[in-house]
Each structure stands twice: as C-alpha cells, then as structure tokens.
PDB file of C-alpha atoms in Angstrom:
ATOM      1  CA  MET A 254     114.817 106.417  84.525  1.00 50.00           C
ATOM      2  CA  PRO A 255     112.198 105.242  82.026  1.00 61.00           C
ATOM      3  CA  ALA A 256     108.858 103.977  83.264  1.00 63.00           C
ATOM      4  CA  PRO A 257     107.103 100.942  81.724  1.00 63.00           C
ATOM      5  CA  CYS A 258     103.412 100.208  81.682  1.00 58.00           C
ATOM      6  CA  LEU A 259     101.549  97.125  80.390  1.00 55.00           C
ATOM      7  CA  LEU A 260      98.531  97.692  78.155  1.00 54.00           C
ATOM      8  CA  THR A 261      95.632  95.431  79.052  1.00 55.00           C
ATOM      9  CA  GLY A 262      92.090  95.699  80.234  1.00 60.00           C
ATOM     10  CA  SER A 263      90.370  92.557  81.368  1.00 58.00           C
ATOM     11  CA  TYR A 264      86.872  91.376  81.989  1.00 55.00           C
ATOM     12  CA  GLY A 265      87.130  88.536  84.455  1.00 55.00           C
ATOM     13  CA  SER A 266      89.967  86.294  83.309  1.00 58.00           C
ATOM     14  CA  THR A 267      89.794  87.347  79.662  1.00 58.00           C
ATOM     15  CA  LEU A 268      92.109  90.029  78.303  1.00 61.00           C
ATOM     16  CA  ARG A 269      89.396  91.666  76.242  1.00 63.00           C
ATOM     17  CA  TYR A 270      90.970  95.075  75.660  1.00 66.00           C
ATOM     18  CA  LYS A 271      94.574  94.822  74.515  1.00 68.00           C
ATOM     19  CA  SER A 272      95.512  98.457  73.975  1.00 72.00           C
ATOM     20  CA  VAL A 273      94.452 100.300  77.117  1.00 79.00           C
ATOM     21  CA  GLU A 274      96.935 103.042  77.939  1.00 84.00           C
ATOM     22  CA  ARG A 275      97.543 103.319  81.658  1.00 90.00           C
ATOM     23  CA  MET A 276      99.888 106.320  81.746  1.00 94.00           C
ATOM     24  CA  LYS A 277      98.758 109.932  81.660  1.00 95.00           C
ATOM     25  CA  PRO A 278     100.580 113.263  82.017  1.00 96.00           C
ATOM     26  CA  ILE A 279      99.439 115.252  85.056  1.00 96.00           C
ATOM     27  CA  GLY A 280     100.101 118.967  84.819  1.00 92.00           C
ATOM     28  CA  LYS A 281     103.472 120.178  83.563  1.00 92.00           C
ATOM     29  CA  HIS A 282     105.800 118.110  85.717  1.00 94.00           C
ATOM     30  CA  SER A 283     104.246 114.700  86.454  1.00 96.00           C
ATOM     31  CA  LEU A 284     103.282 111.413  84.859  1.00 96.00           C
ATOM     32  CA  LEU A 285     100.877 108.923  86.431  1.00 97.00           C
ATOM     33  CA  GLY A 286     100.778 105.173  85.796  1.00 95.00           C
ATOM     34  CA  ALA A 287      98.131 102.850  87.196  1.00 94.00           C
ATOM     35  CA  SER A 288      97.367  99.191  87.595  1.00 91.00           C
ATOM     36  CA  GLY A 289      93.956  97.877  88.596  1.00 90.00           C
ATOM     37  CA  GLU A 290      90.439  98.983  87.693  1.00 90.00           C
ATOM     38  CA  ILE A 291      90.239 101.113  84.579  1.00 90.00           C
ATOM     39  CA  SER A 292      87.041 102.873  85.674  1.00 91.00           C
ATOM     40  CA  ASP A 293      88.611 103.798  89.025  1.00 95.00           C
ATOM     41  CA  PHE A 294      91.681 105.100  87.170  1.00 95.00           C
ATOM     42  CA  GLN A 295      89.362 107.289  85.101  1.00 94.00           C
ATOM     43  CA  GLU A 296      87.816 108.646  88.307  1.00 97.00           C
ATOM     44  CA  ILE A 297      91.280 109.435  89.691  1.00 98.00           C
ATOM     45  CA  LEU A 298      92.091 111.261  86.446  1.00 97.00           C
ATOM     46  CA  LYS A 299      88.891 113.280  86.875  1.00 97.00           C
ATOM     47  CA  TYR A 300      89.993 114.284  90.409  1.00 98.00           C
ATOM     48  CA  LEU A 301      93.415 115.247  89.086  1.00 98.00           C
ATOM     49  CA  ASP A 302      91.945 117.294  86.209  1.00 97.00           C
ATOM     50  CA  GLU A 303      89.957 119.276  88.789  1.00 97.00           C
ATOM     51  CA  LEU A 304      93.067 119.730  90.945  1.00 97.00           C
ATOM     52  CA  ILE A 305      95.196 120.954  88.041  1.00 96.00           C
ATOM     53  CA  LEU A 306      92.406 123.266  86.834  1.00 95.00           C
ATOM     54  CA  TYR A 307      92.056 124.751  90.331  1.00 95.00           C
ATOM     55  CA  ASP A 308      95.828 125.207  90.546  1.00 94.00           C
ATOM     56  CA  ASN A 309      95.934 126.933  87.141  1.00 92.00           C
ATOM     57  CA  MET A 310      93.112 129.314  88.119  1.00 93.00           C
ATOM     58  CA  TRP A 311      95.446 130.980  90.624  1.00 92.00           C
ATOM     59  CA  ASP A 312      97.576 132.149  87.685  1.00 90.00           C
ATOM     60  CA  ASP A 313     100.488 132.847  90.022  1.00 92.00           C
ATOM     61  CA  GLY A 314     103.222 131.318  87.844  1.00 87.00           C
ATOM     62  CA  ASN A 315     103.540 128.320  90.146  1.00 89.00           C
ATOM     63  CA  SER A 316     102.355 124.826  89.282  1.00 92.00           C
ATOM     64  CA  LEU A 317     101.972 121.618  91.226  1.00 95.00           C
ATOM     65  CA  GLY A 318     105.025 119.383  91.197  1.00 95.00           C
ATOM     66  CA  PRO A 319     105.135 115.603  91.416  1.00 97.00           C
ATOM     67  CA  LYS A 320     105.597 115.590  95.199  1.00 97.00           C
ATOM     68  CA  GLU A 321     102.413 117.639  95.724  1.00 97.00           C
ATOM     69  CA  VAL A 322     100.417 115.477  93.308  1.00 98.00           C
ATOM     70  CA  HIS A 323     101.705 112.321  95.044  1.00 98.00           C
ATOM     71  CA  ASN A 324     100.642 113.677  98.448  1.00 97.00           C
ATOM     72  CA  TYR A 325      97.212 114.509  97.028  1.00 98.00           C
ATOM     73  CA  LEU A 326      96.821 110.976  95.628  1.00 98.00           C
ATOM     74  CA  THR A 327      97.847 109.518  98.986  1.00 98.00           C
ATOM     75  CA  ARG A 328      95.083 111.484 100.728  1.00 97.00           C
ATOM     76  CA  VAL A 329      92.500 110.554  98.069  1.00 98.00           C
ATOM     77  CA  MET A 330      93.276 106.829  98.306  1.00 98.00           C
ATOM     78  CA  TYR A 331      93.340 106.862 102.130  1.00 98.00           C
ATOM     79  CA  ASN A 332      90.085 108.847 102.285  1.00 97.00           C
ATOM     80  CA  ARG A 333      88.308 106.412  99.963  1.00 97.00           C
ATOM     81  CA  ARG A 334      89.633 103.489 102.008  1.00 97.00           C
ATOM     82  CA  ASN A 335      88.213 105.027 105.210  1.00 97.00           C
ATOM     83  CA  LYS A 336      84.812 105.341 103.547  1.00 96.00           C
ATOM     84  CA  PHE A 337      84.957 101.588 102.741  1.00 96.00           C
ATOM     85  CA  ASN A 338      84.794 102.479  99.052  1.00 96.00           C
ATOM     86  CA  PRO A 339      88.399 102.168  97.894  1.00 97.00           C
ATOM     87  CA  LEU A 340      89.597 102.923  94.404  1.00 97.00           C
ATOM     88  CA  TRP A 341      91.018  99.580  93.210  1.00 96.00           C
ATOM     89  CA  ASN A 342      94.285 100.891  91.816  1.00 96.00           C
ATOM     90  CA  SER A 343      97.949 100.979  92.598  1.00 96.00           C
ATOM     91  CA  LEU A 344      99.525 104.171  91.318  1.00 97.00           C
ATOM     92  CA  VAL A 345     103.030 105.214  90.332  1.00 97.00           C
ATOM     93  CA  LEU A 346     103.768 108.904  90.001  1.00 97.00           C
ATOM     94  CA  GLY A 347     107.002 110.299  88.627  1.00 96.00           C
ATOM     95  CA  GLY A 348     108.191 113.687  87.597  1.00 97.00           C
ATOM     96  CA  VAL A 349     110.821 116.401  87.544  1.00 97.00           C
ATOM     97  CA  LYS A 350     110.412 119.957  88.806  1.00 95.00           C
ATOM     98  CA  LYS A 351     113.232 122.486  89.123  1.00 94.00           C
ATOM     99  CA  GLY A 352     115.797 119.743  88.537  1.00 93.00           C
ATOM    100  CA  GLU A 353     114.495 117.595  91.388  1.00 95.00           C
ATOM    101  CA  LYS A 354     113.475 114.057  90.364  1.00 95.00           C
ATOM    102  CA  TYR A 355     110.603 112.338  92.130  1.00 97.00           C
ATOM    103  CA  LEU A 356     109.192 108.820  91.998  1.00 97.00           C
ATOM    104  CA  GLY A 357     106.529 107.511  94.355  1.00 97.00           C
ATOM    105  CA  THR A 358     103.813 104.915  94.621  1.00 97.00           C
ATOM    106  CA  VAL A 359     100.421 104.733  96.349  1.00 98.00           C
ATOM    107  CA  SER A 360      98.400 101.577  97.021  1.00 97.00           C
ATOM    108  CA  MET A 361      94.620 101.321  97.024  1.00 96.00           C
ATOM    109  CA  ILE A 362      94.543 101.824 100.798  1.00 95.00           C
ATOM    110  CA  GLY A 363      96.815 104.848 100.842  1.00 95.00           C
ATOM    111  CA  VAL A 364     100.107 103.126 101.693  1.00 96.00           C
ATOM    112  CA  ASN A 365     102.793 105.165  99.981  1.00 97.00           C
ATOM    113  CA  PHE A 366     106.520 105.604  99.645  1.00 95.00           C
ATOM    114  CA  GLU A 367     109.086 107.151  97.354  1.00 96.00           C
ATOM    115  CA  ASP A 368     112.261 105.510  96.082  1.00 96.00           C
ATOM    116  CA  ASN A 369     114.628 105.377  93.106  1.00 95.00           C
ATOM    117  CA  HIS A 370     112.524 102.557  91.634  1.00 95.00           C
ATOM    118  CA  VAL A 371     108.997 101.402  92.438  1.00 96.00           C
ATOM    119  CA  ALA A 372     106.611  98.743  91.155  1.00 94.00           C
ATOM    120  CA  THR A 373     103.049  97.528  91.666  1.00 92.00           C
ATOM    121  CA  GLY A 374     101.563  94.051  91.977  1.00 89.00           C
ATOM    122  CA  PHE A 375     103.866  91.152  91.151  1.00 88.00           C
ATOM    123  CA  GLY A 376     106.484  93.711  90.176  1.00 92.00           C
ATOM    124  CA  ASN A 377     107.069  94.383  93.879  1.00 92.00           C
ATOM    125  CA  HIS A 378     108.020  90.741  94.354  1.00 93.00           C
ATOM    126  CA  LEU A 379     109.701  89.841  91.071  1.00 94.00           C
ATOM    127  CA  ALA A 380     111.015  93.018  89.432  1.00 95.00           C
ATOM    128  CA  ARG A 381     112.195  95.041  92.428  1.00 95.00           C
ATOM    129  CA  PRO A 382     114.883  92.487  93.374  1.00 96.00           C
ATOM    130  CA  ILE A 383     116.274  92.791  89.834  1.00 97.00           C
ATOM    131  CA  LEU A 384     116.110  96.572  90.047  1.00 96.00           C
ATOM    132  CA  ARG A 385     117.835  96.591  93.444  1.00 96.00           C
ATOM    133  CA  GLN A 386     120.661  94.515  92.025  1.00 97.00           C
ATOM    134  CA  GLU A 387     121.172  96.224  88.644  1.00 97.00           C
ATOM    135  CA  TRP A 388     119.934  99.824  88.985  1.00 96.00           C
ATOM    136  CA  HIS A 389     122.435 102.596  89.642  1.00 95.00           C
ATOM    137  CA  GLU A 390     122.288 106.405  89.618  1.00 92.00           C
ATOM    138  CA  ASN A 391     124.231 106.839  86.356  1.00 93.00           C
ATOM    139  CA  LEU A 392     122.132 104.434  84.261  1.00 94.00           C
ATOM    140  CA  SER A 393     121.653 105.728  80.704  1.00 95.00           C
ATOM    141  CA  PHE A 394     118.177 105.876  79.184  1.00 95.00           C
ATOM    142  CA  GLU A 395     118.952 103.015  76.777  1.00 96.00           C
ATOM    143  CA  ASP A 396     120.330 100.817  79.585  1.00 97.00           C
ATOM    144  CA  GLY A 397     117.314 101.717  81.709  1.00 95.00           C
ATOM    145  CA  VAL A 398     114.978 100.569  78.956  1.00 96.00           C
ATOM    146  CA  LYS A 399     116.883  97.268  78.654  1.00 96.00           C
ATOM    147  CA  LEU A 400     116.667  96.761  82.420  1.00 97.00           C
ATOM    148  CA  LEU A 401     112.939  97.469  82.457  1.00 95.00           C
ATOM    149  CA  GLU A 402     112.359  95.151  79.502  1.00 95.00           C
ATOM    150  CA  LYS A 403     114.215  92.433  81.435  1.00 95.00           C
ATOM    151  CA  CYS A 404     111.935  93.021  84.429  1.00 94.00           C
ATOM    152  CA  MET A 405     108.800  93.051  82.283  1.00 92.00           C
ATOM    153  CA  ARG A 406     109.905  89.846  80.550  1.00 92.00           C
ATOM    154  CA  VAL A 407     110.235  88.113  83.953  1.00 93.00           C
ATOM    155  CA  LEU A 408     106.762  89.338  84.884  1.00 91.00           C
ATOM    156  CA  LEU A 409     105.356  88.227  81.533  1.00 89.00           C
ATOM    157  CA  TYR A 410     106.770  84.724  81.952  1.00 90.00           C
ATOM    158  CA  ARG A 411     105.233  84.538  85.433  1.00 90.00           C
ATOM    159  CA  ASP A 412     101.697  85.469  84.338  1.00 82.00           C
ATOM    160  CA  ARG A 413     100.364  83.256  81.557  1.00 71.00           C
ATOM    161  CA  SER A 414      97.493  85.636  80.829  1.00 72.00           C
ATOM    162  CA  ALA A 415      99.594  88.794  80.479  1.00 76.00           C
ATOM    163  CA  ILE A 416     100.070  90.485  77.140  1.00 80.00           C
ATOM    164  CA  ASN A 417     103.540  91.366  75.880  1.00 84.00           C
ATOM    165  CA  LYS A 418     102.761  94.952  74.822  1.00 87.00           C
ATOM    166  CA  LEU A 419     104.119  97.848  76.839  1.00 90.00           C
ATOM    167  CA  GLN A 420     104.908 101.541  76.731  1.00 91.00           C
ATOM    168  CA  ILE A 421     107.957 103.399  77.997  1.00 93.00           C
ATOM    169  CA  ALA A 422     107.842 106.963  79.294  1.00 94.00           C
ATOM    170  CA  LYS A 423     110.686 109.416  79.745  1.00 94.00           C
ATOM    171  CA  ILE A 424     110.347 112.422  82.030  1.00 93.00           C
ATOM    172  CA  THR A 425     112.833 115.295  81.917  1.00 92.00           C
ATOM    173  CA  GLU A 426     112.851 118.955  82.899  1.00 91.00           C
ATOM    174  CA  GLU A 427     111.937 119.836  79.280  1.00 91.00           C
ATOM    175  CA  GLY A 428     108.850 117.607  79.301  1.00 89.00           C
ATOM    176  CA  MET A 429     107.745 114.022  78.937  1.00 92.00           C
ATOM    177  CA  THR A 430     107.425 111.528  76.128  1.00 94.00           C
ATOM    178  CA  ILE A 431     105.400 108.343  76.101  1.00 93.00           C
ATOM    179  CA  SER A 432     106.345 105.765  73.488  1.00 93.00           C
ATOM    180  CA  GLN A 433     103.866 104.089  71.224  1.00 91.00           C
ATOM    181  CA  PRO A 434     102.907 100.608  72.451  1.00 90.00           C
ATOM    182  CA  TYR A 435     105.324  97.936  71.301  1.00 91.00           C
ATOM    183  CA  SER A 436     105.621  94.187  71.754  1.00 90.00           C
ATOM    184  CA  LEU A 437     108.288  92.761  74.005  1.00 90.00           C
ATOM    185  CA  LYS A 438     110.353  89.973  72.419  1.00 87.00           C
ATOM    186  CA  THR A 439     109.826  86.728  74.290  1.00 83.00           C
ATOM    187  CA  TYR A 440     111.491  83.363  74.052  1.00 80.00           C
ATOM    188  CA  TRP A 441     109.003  80.632  74.861  1.00 74.00           C
TER     189      TRP A 441
END
C-alpha cells in the first residue's frame, strides 16, 4: 500500500514553507511520516538516528524492524507526555521485514495502534471511512495511489489553507522509494 504525505510547513495560519518533506527512511526496513511540529519531528529523527546507530554497533547481522521502531516511538511519545513536554506530532510508521508488512500510528500522547490503513488529523475522520469502504488486500500499487489521491483530494477540499502537493512512498522487501513532490489535480 502506498503512503501519502502532504508537504507544508506553517507559521501561524500562513503556509510559509511549501516543500517540507515529512517522510524519512528509518533503518533498512521502515519509513516514518509525521504531521505536526517540524522541529519536534526533527528531534524524533535525532532519537531514531541514535537508536539505529546503537543497533548497528552490535554488528550481529540483525536490524530493527518496523514493529520495534514503532514500539520505541510509542514509548518516546508516552514518556514525553508524562513529563508534560509532549512532542507535537502524530506519526505513521510502515515497513516490511522478512516478508511481514507493518503499519502503525502513534499520537502525541503515546496512543498507538496498527492496522491495514492509518491516518492522522482530519484523515482519521474523513479519509479512513473511504479507506474502510474501498481498500482490500489485493489492491495494486496503481489502484492504491488512486485511492489515496481520492482521500487526499477530500482532505484538501475540507481545508481551505492546505496545499495540493504530496508525495507517495512505496515500501517493499527490496527497499523503499519516495516519489518527488507532485501537485494533486483539483476541480474547484
């Protein structure tokens, strides 16, 4: 299943930065997407860089999979919440390790779950119903992209200040690819 991500960074109500990439590869098997504060996302990436470096130092031929990274992020977000200094992000982590697909989400207070499709923000309310109705296990990559573009179009129409640029990522056992940002066709 492809993963979309919108590309904006705002200052107050202005969309000042229109090409902020919010998806990053984590280790060999995982891809992280984030909504929320860009500076907090950068701090999370710093934590994850340290985690992956520590894991690689063992040099035992094993590497962290998406499930382990998701559990780590859950603990980080919950820990920061308990210190009354939460990281203002909602995270989506996906990956494939040893043929096992994984997709999970973590909120800024550590609430987490895994499912066949996840979303953050308004996507939980507006896109997930579409995904529940139209997603199925045998969806091709091209059909998955069309379905996600449909969901993103609904979200774009709902938020007048959103930008219509997005990226699509594909994660397989061989690796991951993240598309260049492209504009979604809209019909105003």
